[in-house]
Amino acid sequence: MAALPFLLRRFRELRVVDETSEQALIREGILTLADLDLAIADERPLTADATLRRAAGMLGQEARPLTLGRAWDVLDGLIDSLTRNCPLLHSIEASGPARRAEPVVSGLVVVARAADPARAIESIAALPTITDVLHRTLRRILVLFEGCEVDIRVATADEYGSLLFTTTGPARHVVDVLKRRGPRLSASETEVYTNAGLPYLPAETRDSPDAIDRAVRRDVPHLIRREDIRGDLHMHTTYSDGRDTLRRMIESSHALGYEYIAITDHSEHSAASRSLTLDDLARQRDEIAELRGATRDLTILHGIEVDILPDGSLDCPDAVLESLDIVLASLHDSAGQDGAELTRRCLEAIRHPLVNVITHPANQLVGRRPGYDMDYAAIYEAAAETGTALEIDGAPSHLDLSGERAREAVEAGATVVIDSDCHRCRALDRQMQMGVGTARRGWIEPGQVLNTRSLPDVRAFIARKRAR
Ligand SMILES: [Zn+2]
Ligand SMILES: [Zn+2]
């Protein structure tokens, strides 16, 4: 059997479709789960069949989604290959859930424009980096790339906006906007929204249930962007479980143009594969002092990511924490405690005058473990009251606070900080971008983010709490 798109292959195996209904799906362009979601949201007659809907739900579970980090690895590789080898393609962009910065990505989509889409599709099919072509029309090619199914769509310039908008999703949002707008084709996404009588909504906000309401009220603020970020306050080195040395992490941060960074390795009793003894911390302090000379326009803060112990105390003496520039604290280990006990632990750390940031506050593991069941309202309130920042952690395994929680936190008056929590220098920028994408899902604005501020303002934020 020739290779088929995942959806059609599973539909055949499950005997959800016969030959006639399979042809009907293909004719309608329903080749991926995203197509099917959209057709169902749009209430197309073909999708009224109950068996097909049940199977769609089941396949959604089965599709083995990717983390956002892995999705970007594949998409960047493919976009790079298309950019180098297919000169007919322009405006090549990742679309779908990755563009919305969803923590778990259920389908990979790339869109591009070309004067002659059919010829462009031919040039894509001929790429040696493509392992297999699963389906192909004049404007679309479903391929296997690095073991993943990717839907590549090509439009002419005058319909590119419609294509980017529709493939970005989510299905509910697409159908709701298109209902307001009629079937006109648009060259840009801004035009799609203008035709619907709405201001432009950034891709990351489109999962919010109130996105369209906010657009109707003209309540769409300028959201945080990667270029607003002036420093990264959370990263690891080989002093604890990082893969790269202190020197390399500093050099890479310098190359990114940051004004300041904080080096924040794990405290002694954290469950990390390697952690810092107090001796290590002293050695690290000396090495940072030496390296400061080499990067004069980058300020290196010496910090720590200290574990919050089961009794709520910190895994490092106060006298040592006091000697550091910044202190991050984390509930890495639940110690079998319930939500109420974990909340008490977290609040105790927030009320500690030397703790400046709570890292990945919910301690979720994307796709594997939901966040702790804590009293988040109490945590946001205490953070706001004490001047403690709550982190949006850009590591693809964390992406925590989630966009939704970050939004609640700033609404409660708390300050957030967006960090990479990076363990290797080549991911510093990528993880910061994913943190920013997560923040944008929470409608976060630059003024609500600690590390959009100047270094003196960051230092003042820390000093204010210490003075309390
Ligand atoms: Zn951590
Ligand atoms: Zn960390």
Short mmCIF file of C-alpha atoms and ligand atoms in Angstrom, two decimals:
data_model
loop_
_atom_site.label_atom_id
_atom_site.label_comp_id
_atom_site.label_asym_id
_atom_site.label_seq_id
_atom_site.Cartn_x
_atom_site.Cartn_y
_atom_site.Cartn_z
CA MET A 1 0.00 0.00 0.00
CA ALA A 2 1.36 3.42 -0.95
CA ALA A 3 2.05 5.73 1.97
CA LEU A 4 -1.06 7.65 2.96
CA PRO A 5 -1.63 10.67 5.19
CA PHE A 6 -2.09 9.56 8.81
CA LEU A 7 -5.79 10.42 8.82
CA LEU A 8 -6.70 8.43 5.71
CA ARG A 9 -4.52 5.48 6.66
CA ARG A 10 -6.16 5.17 10.09
CA PHE A 11 -9.63 5.71 8.65
CA ARG A 12 -8.99 2.80 6.27
CA GLU A 13 -7.60 0.57 9.01
CA LEU A 14 -10.56 1.35 11.27
CA ARG A 15 -12.95 0.86 8.33
CA VAL A 16 -14.49 4.27 9.05
CA VAL A 17 -14.57 5.01 5.32
CA ASP A 18 -15.30 3.01 2.19
CA GLU A 19 -13.82 3.91 -1.18
CA THR A 20 -16.61 6.35 -2.02
CA SER A 21 -16.49 8.26 1.24
CA GLU A 22 -12.69 8.33 1.14
CA GLN A 23 -12.85 9.92 -2.31
CA ALA A 24 -15.36 12.44 -0.94
CA LEU A 25 -12.98 13.37 1.91
CA ILE A 26 -10.12 13.84 -0.55
CA ARG A 27 -12.31 15.92 -2.88
CA GLU A 28 -13.20 18.18 0.07
CA GLY A 29 -9.51 18.49 0.93
CA ILE A 30 -9.91 16.69 4.27
CA LEU A 31 -6.52 15.06 4.63
CA THR A 32 -5.40 15.93 8.15
CA LEU A 33 -6.97 16.09 11.59
CA ALA A 34 -6.86 19.89 11.34
CA ASP A 35 -8.88 19.76 8.10
CA LEU A 36 -11.38 17.49 9.79
CA ASP A 37 -11.63 19.76 12.87
CA LEU A 38 -12.30 22.72 10.62
CA ALA A 39 -14.91 20.84 8.58
CA ILE A 40 -16.67 19.75 11.78
CA ALA A 41 -16.59 23.29 13.27
CA ASP A 42 -17.96 24.52 9.94
CA GLU A 43 -20.71 21.87 10.07
CA ARG A 44 -20.00 20.60 6.59
CA PRO A 45 -22.53 17.86 5.65
CA LEU A 46 -19.84 15.27 5.04
CA THR A 47 -18.85 15.37 8.71
CA ALA A 48 -22.35 14.76 10.08
CA ASP A 49 -21.60 11.02 10.16
CA ALA A 50 -21.41 9.87 13.79
CA THR A 51 -18.84 7.11 13.22
CA LEU A 52 -16.52 9.54 11.52
CA ARG A 53 -16.81 12.04 14.36
CA ARG A 54 -16.13 9.38 16.95
CA ALA A 55 -13.08 8.20 15.03
CA ALA A 56 -11.85 11.80 14.71
CA GLY A 57 -11.93 12.18 18.50
CA MET A 58 -10.06 8.90 18.93
CA LEU A 59 -7.38 9.79 16.37
CA GLY A 60 -6.85 13.13 18.10
CA GLN A 61 -5.69 11.15 21.15
CA GLU A 62 -3.67 8.73 19.07
CA ALA A 63 -1.83 11.22 16.86
CA ARG A 64 1.16 11.36 19.23
CA PRO A 65 1.53 15.12 19.28
CA LEU A 66 4.91 16.81 19.52
CA THR A 67 6.15 19.23 22.15
CA LEU A 68 6.44 22.78 20.87
CA GLY A 69 10.24 22.48 21.01
CA ARG A 70 10.34 19.36 18.83
CA ALA A 71 7.76 20.88 16.46
CA TRP A 72 9.99 23.93 15.93
CA ASP A 73 13.03 21.71 15.35
CA VAL A 74 11.22 19.99 12.48
CA LEU A 75 9.59 23.16 11.10
CA ASP A 76 12.82 25.19 11.17
CA GLY A 77 14.64 22.37 9.37
CA LEU A 78 12.00 22.16 6.67
CA ILE A 79 11.66 25.94 6.25
CA ASP A 80 15.43 26.18 5.93
CA SER A 81 15.43 23.47 3.26
CA LEU A 82 12.58 25.15 1.33
CA THR A 83 14.24 28.56 1.56
CA ARG A 84 17.51 27.26 0.16
CA ASN A 85 16.18 24.99 -2.55
CA CYS A 86 12.82 26.31 -3.76
CA PRO A 87 13.33 29.85 -5.11
CA LEU A 88 9.74 29.93 -6.39
CA LEU A 89 8.48 30.10 -2.79
CA HIS A 90 8.16 33.33 -0.80
CA SER A 91 6.89 34.26 2.68
CA ILE A 92 7.53 30.73 3.92
CA GLU A 93 6.03 30.49 7.42
CA ALA A 94 5.11 27.92 10.02
CA SER A 95 1.38 27.86 10.60
CA GLY A 96 -0.97 25.69 12.66
CA PRO A 97 -0.68 25.12 16.43
CA ALA A 98 3.08 25.85 16.49
CA ARG A 99 2.38 29.38 15.26
CA ARG A 100 -0.13 29.75 18.11
CA ALA A 101 2.61 28.54 20.54
CA GLU A 102 0.47 25.65 21.76
CA PRO A 103 2.56 23.62 24.26
CA VAL A 104 1.60 20.40 22.47
CA VAL A 105 1.44 20.48 18.69
CA SER A 106 -0.98 18.11 16.98
CA GLY A 107 -0.13 18.85 13.34
CA LEU A 108 2.69 20.52 11.43
CA VAL A 109 1.82 23.07 8.75
CA VAL A 110 3.98 25.31 6.54
CA VAL A 111 2.53 27.92 4.19
CA ALA A 112 4.14 29.91 1.39
CA ARG A 113 3.16 32.01 -1.57
CA ALA A 114 4.20 31.63 -5.19
CA ALA A 115 3.19 33.17 -8.50
CA ASP A 116 2.64 29.65 -9.86
CA PRO A 117 1.74 27.35 -6.95
CA ALA A 118 1.63 24.18 -9.08
CA ARG A 119 5.22 24.61 -10.26
CA ALA A 120 6.30 25.44 -6.72
CA ILE A 121 4.69 22.23 -5.45
CA GLU A 122 6.64 20.29 -8.09
CA SER A 123 9.89 21.78 -6.84
CA ILE A 124 9.02 20.76 -3.27
CA ALA A 125 8.27 17.17 -4.33
CA ALA A 126 11.75 16.96 -5.85
CA LEU A 127 13.55 17.94 -2.62
CA PRO A 128 15.97 15.22 -1.44
CA THR A 129 15.22 16.05 2.21
CA ILE A 130 11.65 14.86 1.74
CA THR A 131 11.36 11.16 2.49
CA ASP A 132 7.92 10.57 1.05
CA VAL A 133 5.02 12.36 -0.59
CA LEU A 134 1.76 11.28 1.05
CA HIS A 135 -0.65 13.34 -0.99
CA ARG A 136 -0.39 16.08 -3.55
CA THR A 137 -2.64 18.56 -5.34
CA LEU A 138 -1.81 21.72 -7.29
CA ARG A 139 -1.64 23.81 -4.10
CA ARG A 140 -0.77 21.39 -1.42
CA ILE A 141 1.69 18.64 -0.66
CA LEU A 142 1.66 16.40 2.39
CA VAL A 143 5.16 15.10 3.02
CA LEU A 144 7.19 13.07 5.45
CA PHE A 145 10.11 15.11 6.76
CA GLU A 146 12.34 13.84 9.58
CA GLY A 147 9.72 11.19 10.30
CA CYS A 148 6.91 13.72 10.72
CA GLU A 149 3.92 14.40 8.50
CA VAL A 150 4.00 18.04 7.36
CA ASP A 151 1.25 19.77 5.41
CA ILE A 152 2.80 22.30 3.00
CA ARG A 153 0.34 24.72 1.40
CA VAL A 154 1.06 27.21 -1.36
CA ALA A 155 -1.14 30.14 -2.35
CA THR A 156 -0.91 33.02 -4.80
CA ALA A 157 -0.15 36.43 -3.29
CA ASP A 158 -3.79 37.58 -3.36
CA GLU A 159 -5.00 34.65 -1.24
CA TYR A 160 -1.98 34.17 1.02
CA GLY A 161 -3.61 35.91 4.00
CA SER A 162 -6.64 33.64 3.85
CA LEU A 163 -4.45 30.56 3.72
CA LEU A 164 -2.26 31.66 6.64
CA PHE A 165 -5.32 32.54 8.69
CA THR A 166 -7.25 29.34 7.99
CA THR A 167 -4.32 27.00 8.61
CA THR A 168 -3.30 28.81 11.81
CA GLY A 169 -6.56 27.86 13.50
CA PRO A 170 -7.99 26.93 15.89
CA ALA A 171 -11.00 25.70 13.93
CA ARG A 172 -13.59 27.39 16.17
CA HIS A 173 -11.92 30.79 15.79
CA VAL A 174 -11.56 30.43 12.02
CA VAL A 175 -15.23 29.59 11.57
CA ASP A 176 -16.35 32.42 13.88
CA VAL A 177 -14.27 35.03 12.03
CA LEU A 178 -15.23 33.76 8.57
CA LYS A 179 -18.91 33.90 9.53
CA ARG A 180 -18.52 37.63 10.05
CA ARG A 181 -16.65 38.17 6.87
CA GLY A 182 -18.02 36.11 4.00
CA PRO A 183 -15.87 34.08 1.63
CA ARG A 184 -13.62 36.83 0.17
CA LEU A 185 -9.95 36.00 -0.34
CA SER A 186 -7.36 38.17 1.40
CA ALA A 187 -3.73 38.90 0.68
CA SER A 188 -2.86 39.44 4.35
CA GLU A 189 -4.21 38.30 7.69
CA THR A 190 -4.83 41.91 8.67
CA GLU A 191 -7.16 42.11 5.67
CA VAL A 192 -9.00 38.96 6.85
CA TYR A 193 -9.78 40.68 10.16
CA THR A 194 -10.53 44.05 8.55
CA ASN A 195 -13.06 42.38 6.25
CA ALA A 196 -14.65 40.85 9.35
CA GLY A 197 -14.84 44.31 10.96
CA LEU A 198 -12.22 43.42 13.56
CA PRO A 199 -8.72 44.55 14.52
CA TYR A 200 -5.93 42.05 13.89
CA LEU A 201 -5.58 39.32 16.52
CA PRO A 202 -2.10 37.84 17.03
CA ALA A 203 -1.99 34.09 16.34
CA GLU A 204 -1.19 33.23 19.98
CA THR A 205 -4.38 34.86 21.27
CA ARG A 206 -6.76 32.96 19.01
CA ASP A 207 -7.27 30.05 21.42
CA SER A 208 -8.69 32.43 24.07
CA PRO A 209 -12.44 31.92 24.33
CA ASP A 210 -12.91 35.71 24.58
CA ALA A 211 -10.55 36.64 21.71
CA ILE A 212 -13.29 37.81 19.35
CA ASP A 213 -15.15 39.64 22.15
CA ARG A 214 -11.98 41.54 22.95
CA ALA A 215 -11.48 42.33 19.28
CA VAL A 216 -15.07 43.60 19.03
CA ARG A 217 -14.39 45.88 22.04
CA ARG A 218 -11.15 47.02 20.33
CA ASP A 219 -9.36 45.72 23.44
CA VAL A 220 -6.29 44.21 21.73
CA PRO A 221 -3.14 45.57 23.40
CA HIS A 222 0.40 45.58 22.02
CA LEU A 223 1.67 42.23 23.22
CA ILE A 224 5.18 41.44 24.40
CA ARG A 225 7.63 40.65 21.55
CA ARG A 226 10.96 38.89 21.60
CA GLU A 227 12.76 42.17 20.90
CA ASP A 228 11.32 43.72 24.09
CA ILE A 229 13.34 41.26 26.20
CA ARG A 230 16.53 42.85 27.57
CA GLY A 231 17.91 39.99 29.63
CA ASP A 232 17.49 36.36 30.65
CA LEU A 233 17.33 35.73 34.40
CA HIS A 234 17.33 31.91 34.51
CA MET A 235 19.93 29.56 33.00
CA HIS A 236 22.11 26.62 34.00
CA THR A 237 25.74 25.69 33.41
CA THR A 238 27.95 22.63 33.97
CA TYR A 239 28.19 23.74 37.60
CA SER A 240 24.84 21.95 37.91
CA ASP A 241 22.91 20.04 35.23
CA GLY A 242 23.59 22.35 32.26
CA ARG A 243 25.38 20.95 29.19
CA ASP A 244 27.55 23.99 28.50
CA THR A 245 30.14 25.81 30.56
CA LEU A 246 29.64 29.11 32.30
CA ARG A 247 31.88 30.76 29.71
CA ARG A 248 29.91 29.42 26.74
CA MET A 249 26.55 30.39 28.24
CA ILE A 250 27.86 33.91 28.82
CA GLU A 251 29.35 34.20 25.32
CA SER A 252 26.12 33.02 23.70
CA SER A 253 24.02 35.42 25.77
CA HIS A 254 26.38 38.21 24.79
CA ALA A 255 25.96 37.29 21.11
CA LEU A 256 22.18 37.56 21.55
CA GLY A 257 22.63 41.19 22.56
CA TYR A 258 21.25 40.87 26.09
CA GLU A 259 22.02 43.69 28.51
CA TYR A 260 22.03 41.37 31.52
CA ILE A 261 21.71 37.70 32.46
CA ALA A 262 21.57 35.71 35.66
CA ILE A 263 23.45 32.45 36.17
CA THR A 264 21.17 30.32 38.33
CA ASP A 265 22.31 26.76 38.95
CA HIS A 266 20.47 24.25 41.16
CA SER A 267 20.87 24.22 44.93
CA GLU A 268 22.60 21.38 46.73
CA HIS A 269 19.66 19.11 47.56
CA SER A 270 17.63 19.57 44.39
CA ALA A 271 16.81 16.42 42.45
CA ALA A 272 18.81 17.68 39.45
CA SER A 273 21.40 15.23 38.10
CA ARG A 274 24.09 17.62 39.37
CA SER A 275 23.75 20.45 41.86
CA LEU A 276 25.84 23.14 43.53
CA THR A 277 27.53 22.69 46.89
CA LEU A 278 28.33 25.88 48.77
CA ASP A 279 31.96 25.41 47.68
CA ASP A 280 30.87 25.20 44.03
CA LEU A 281 28.87 28.38 44.48
CA ALA A 282 31.96 30.18 45.81
CA ARG A 283 34.07 28.89 42.88
CA GLN A 284 31.35 30.01 40.49
CA ARG A 285 31.35 33.46 42.05
CA ASP A 286 35.09 33.77 41.36
CA GLU A 287 34.78 32.54 37.79
CA ILE A 288 31.95 34.99 37.09
CA ALA A 289 34.08 37.82 38.50
CA GLU A 290 36.85 36.87 36.07
CA LEU A 291 34.53 36.63 33.06
CA ARG A 292 32.89 39.97 33.79
CA GLY A 293 35.95 41.72 32.39
CA ALA A 294 35.47 40.15 28.95
CA THR A 295 31.86 41.20 28.39
CA ARG A 296 31.56 44.77 29.54
CA ASP A 297 28.25 45.55 27.86
CA LEU A 298 26.64 42.41 29.35
CA THR A 299 26.06 42.45 33.11
CA ILE A 300 26.28 39.02 34.70
CA LEU A 301 24.20 38.58 37.83
CA HIS A 302 25.14 35.72 40.10
CA GLY A 303 22.06 33.88 41.29
CA ILE A 304 20.74 30.46 42.21
CA GLU A 305 17.62 28.38 41.60
CA VAL A 306 17.05 27.24 45.16
CA ASP A 307 14.71 24.38 46.02
CA ILE A 308 11.81 25.08 48.34
CA LEU A 309 12.13 22.22 50.84
CA PRO A 310 9.11 20.21 52.09
CA ASP A 311 8.84 22.38 55.24
CA GLY A 312 8.79 25.59 53.16
CA SER A 313 12.36 26.61 54.04
CA LEU A 314 14.99 27.18 51.35
CA ASP A 315 17.81 24.81 50.41
CA CYS A 316 20.54 27.40 51.11
CA PRO A 317 21.43 29.50 54.19
CA ASP A 318 20.09 33.07 54.17
CA ALA A 319 23.58 34.47 54.63
CA VAL A 320 24.62 32.88 51.33
CA LEU A 321 21.45 33.91 49.48
CA GLU A 322 22.01 37.46 50.70
CA SER A 323 25.40 37.54 49.00
CA LEU A 324 23.84 36.74 45.60
CA ASP A 325 22.45 39.25 43.11
CA ILE A 326 19.14 37.43 42.57
CA VAL A 327 17.38 34.40 44.07
CA LEU A 328 15.00 32.11 42.18
CA ALA A 329 13.02 29.52 44.12
CA SER A 330 11.24 26.43 42.91
CA LEU A 331 8.98 23.60 44.04
CA HIS A 332 10.80 20.94 42.00
CA ASP A 333 9.70 18.13 44.27
CA SER A 334 6.13 17.75 45.52
CA ALA A 335 7.35 15.41 48.32
CA GLY A 336 3.97 13.68 48.07
CA GLN A 337 2.17 16.72 49.48
CA ASP A 338 -1.35 17.75 48.52
CA GLY A 339 -2.37 21.05 46.93
CA ALA A 340 -2.95 22.83 50.24
CA GLU A 341 0.48 21.87 51.57
CA LEU A 342 2.17 22.81 48.29
CA THR A 343 0.40 26.17 48.34
CA ARG A 344 1.65 26.81 51.89
CA ARG A 345 5.20 25.94 50.79
CA CYS A 346 5.00 28.23 47.79
CA LEU A 347 3.56 31.11 49.85
CA GLU A 348 6.29 30.75 52.42
CA ALA A 349 8.92 31.13 49.70
CA ILE A 350 7.08 34.12 48.21
CA ARG A 351 7.08 35.81 51.62
CA HIS A 352 10.83 35.20 52.07
CA PRO A 353 12.50 38.62 51.60
CA LEU A 354 15.38 37.14 49.60
CA VAL A 355 13.26 35.28 47.00
CA ASN A 356 12.76 37.35 43.84
CA VAL A 357 11.30 34.87 41.36
CA ILE A 358 9.24 31.69 41.62
CA THR A 359 10.34 29.56 38.66
CA HIS A 360 7.86 27.40 36.68
CA PRO A 361 5.33 27.93 39.51
CA ALA A 362 2.91 25.08 38.65
CA ASN A 363 5.82 22.68 37.94
CA GLN A 364 3.94 21.16 35.01
CA LEU A 365 5.64 18.81 32.55
CA VAL A 366 4.11 19.39 29.13
CA GLY A 367 2.20 16.35 27.91
CA ARG A 368 3.22 14.29 30.96
CA ARG A 369 2.16 15.95 34.20
CA PRO A 370 -0.41 18.68 34.83
CA GLY A 371 0.56 21.54 37.11
CA TYR A 372 0.19 21.22 40.88
CA ASP A 373 -3.35 21.67 42.13
CA MET A 374 -2.58 24.79 44.19
CA ASP A 375 -4.51 27.89 45.25
CA TYR A 376 -3.19 30.06 42.43
CA ALA A 377 -5.29 33.10 43.38
CA ALA A 378 -3.49 33.17 46.76
CA ILE A 379 -0.12 32.77 45.03
CA TYR A 380 -0.78 35.62 42.57
CA GLU A 381 -1.95 37.88 45.38
CA ALA A 382 1.07 37.17 47.59
CA ALA A 383 3.43 37.65 44.64
CA ALA A 384 1.84 41.02 43.83
CA GLU A 385 1.91 42.13 47.45
CA THR A 386 5.52 41.14 48.16
CA GLY A 387 7.07 42.15 44.82
CA THR A 388 7.99 38.61 43.79
CA ALA A 389 7.99 37.84 40.07
CA LEU A 390 6.25 34.73 38.77
CA GLU A 391 8.04 33.07 35.90
CA ILE A 392 6.93 32.10 32.42
CA ASP A 393 9.51 29.40 31.79
CA GLY A 394 10.33 28.90 28.09
CA ALA A 395 11.79 25.39 28.38
CA PRO A 396 9.56 23.27 26.09
CA SER A 397 9.02 20.74 28.87
CA HIS A 398 7.69 23.49 31.20
CA LEU A 399 6.04 26.44 29.37
CA ASP A 400 4.89 27.35 32.86
CA LEU A 401 3.15 29.61 33.88
CA SER A 402 0.84 28.73 31.00
CA GLY A 403 -0.60 31.61 29.00
CA GLU A 404 -3.88 31.28 30.86
CA ARG A 405 -2.28 31.38 34.31
CA ALA A 406 0.07 34.21 33.33
CA ARG A 407 -2.98 36.21 32.33
CA GLU A 408 -4.62 35.57 35.71
CA ALA A 409 -1.38 36.49 37.49
CA VAL A 410 -1.03 39.90 35.83
CA GLU A 411 -4.74 40.58 36.28
CA ALA A 412 -4.11 40.05 40.01
CA GLY A 413 -1.35 42.65 39.82
CA ALA A 414 1.68 40.33 39.84
CA THR A 415 4.79 40.94 37.74
CA VAL A 416 5.90 38.13 35.45
CA VAL A 417 9.38 37.36 34.14
CA ILE A 418 10.06 35.41 30.92
CA ASP A 419 13.13 33.19 31.10
CA SER A 420 14.75 30.50 28.98
CA ASP A 421 15.67 28.14 31.87
CA CYS A 422 18.20 27.04 29.32
CA HIS A 423 20.61 24.15 29.85
CA ARG A 424 22.54 24.50 26.56
CA CYS A 425 23.72 27.63 24.79
CA ARG A 426 22.29 26.81 21.36
CA ALA A 427 18.74 26.81 22.78
CA LEU A 428 18.96 30.17 24.61
CA ASP A 429 17.19 32.13 21.93
CA ARG A 430 14.69 29.41 20.96
CA GLN A 431 13.55 28.88 24.57
CA MET A 432 13.22 32.62 25.12
CA GLN A 433 11.05 32.77 22.01
CA MET A 434 8.84 29.96 23.29
CA GLY A 435 8.52 31.78 26.62
CA VAL A 436 7.45 34.92 24.77
CA GLY A 437 4.97 32.88 22.69
CA THR A 438 3.50 31.47 25.89
CA ALA A 439 3.23 34.98 27.36
CA ARG A 440 1.45 36.16 24.22
CA ARG A 441 -1.09 33.36 24.68
CA GLY A 442 -1.79 35.14 27.99
CA TRP A 443 -2.11 38.59 26.33
CA ILE A 444 0.92 39.79 28.29
CA GLU A 445 2.15 43.32 27.61
CA PRO A 446 5.78 44.49 27.87
CA GLY A 447 5.11 46.63 30.96
CA GLN A 448 4.02 43.53 32.93
CA VAL A 449 7.34 41.74 32.35
CA LEU A 450 10.33 42.28 34.67
CA ASN A 451 13.02 41.57 32.07
CA THR A 452 11.80 44.20 29.62
CA ARG A 453 13.08 46.71 32.17
CA SER A 454 16.52 48.29 32.42
CA LEU A 455 19.11 46.72 34.71
CA PRO A 456 18.79 49.49 37.34
CA ASP A 457 15.02 48.84 37.40
CA VAL A 458 15.55 45.09 37.81
CA ARG A 459 18.01 45.76 40.64
CA ALA A 460 15.51 48.15 42.23
CA PHE A 461 12.80 45.45 42.06
CA ILE A 462 15.11 43.10 43.98
CA ALA A 463 16.23 45.77 46.45
CA ARG A 464 12.67 46.84 47.25
CA LYS A 465 11.76 43.38 48.46
CA ARG A 466 14.98 43.00 50.46
CA ALA A 467 14.28 46.31 52.20
CA ARG A 468 10.86 45.18 53.41
ZN ZN B 1 13.66 24.45 37.69
ZN ZN B 2 16.06 25.92 35.99
#
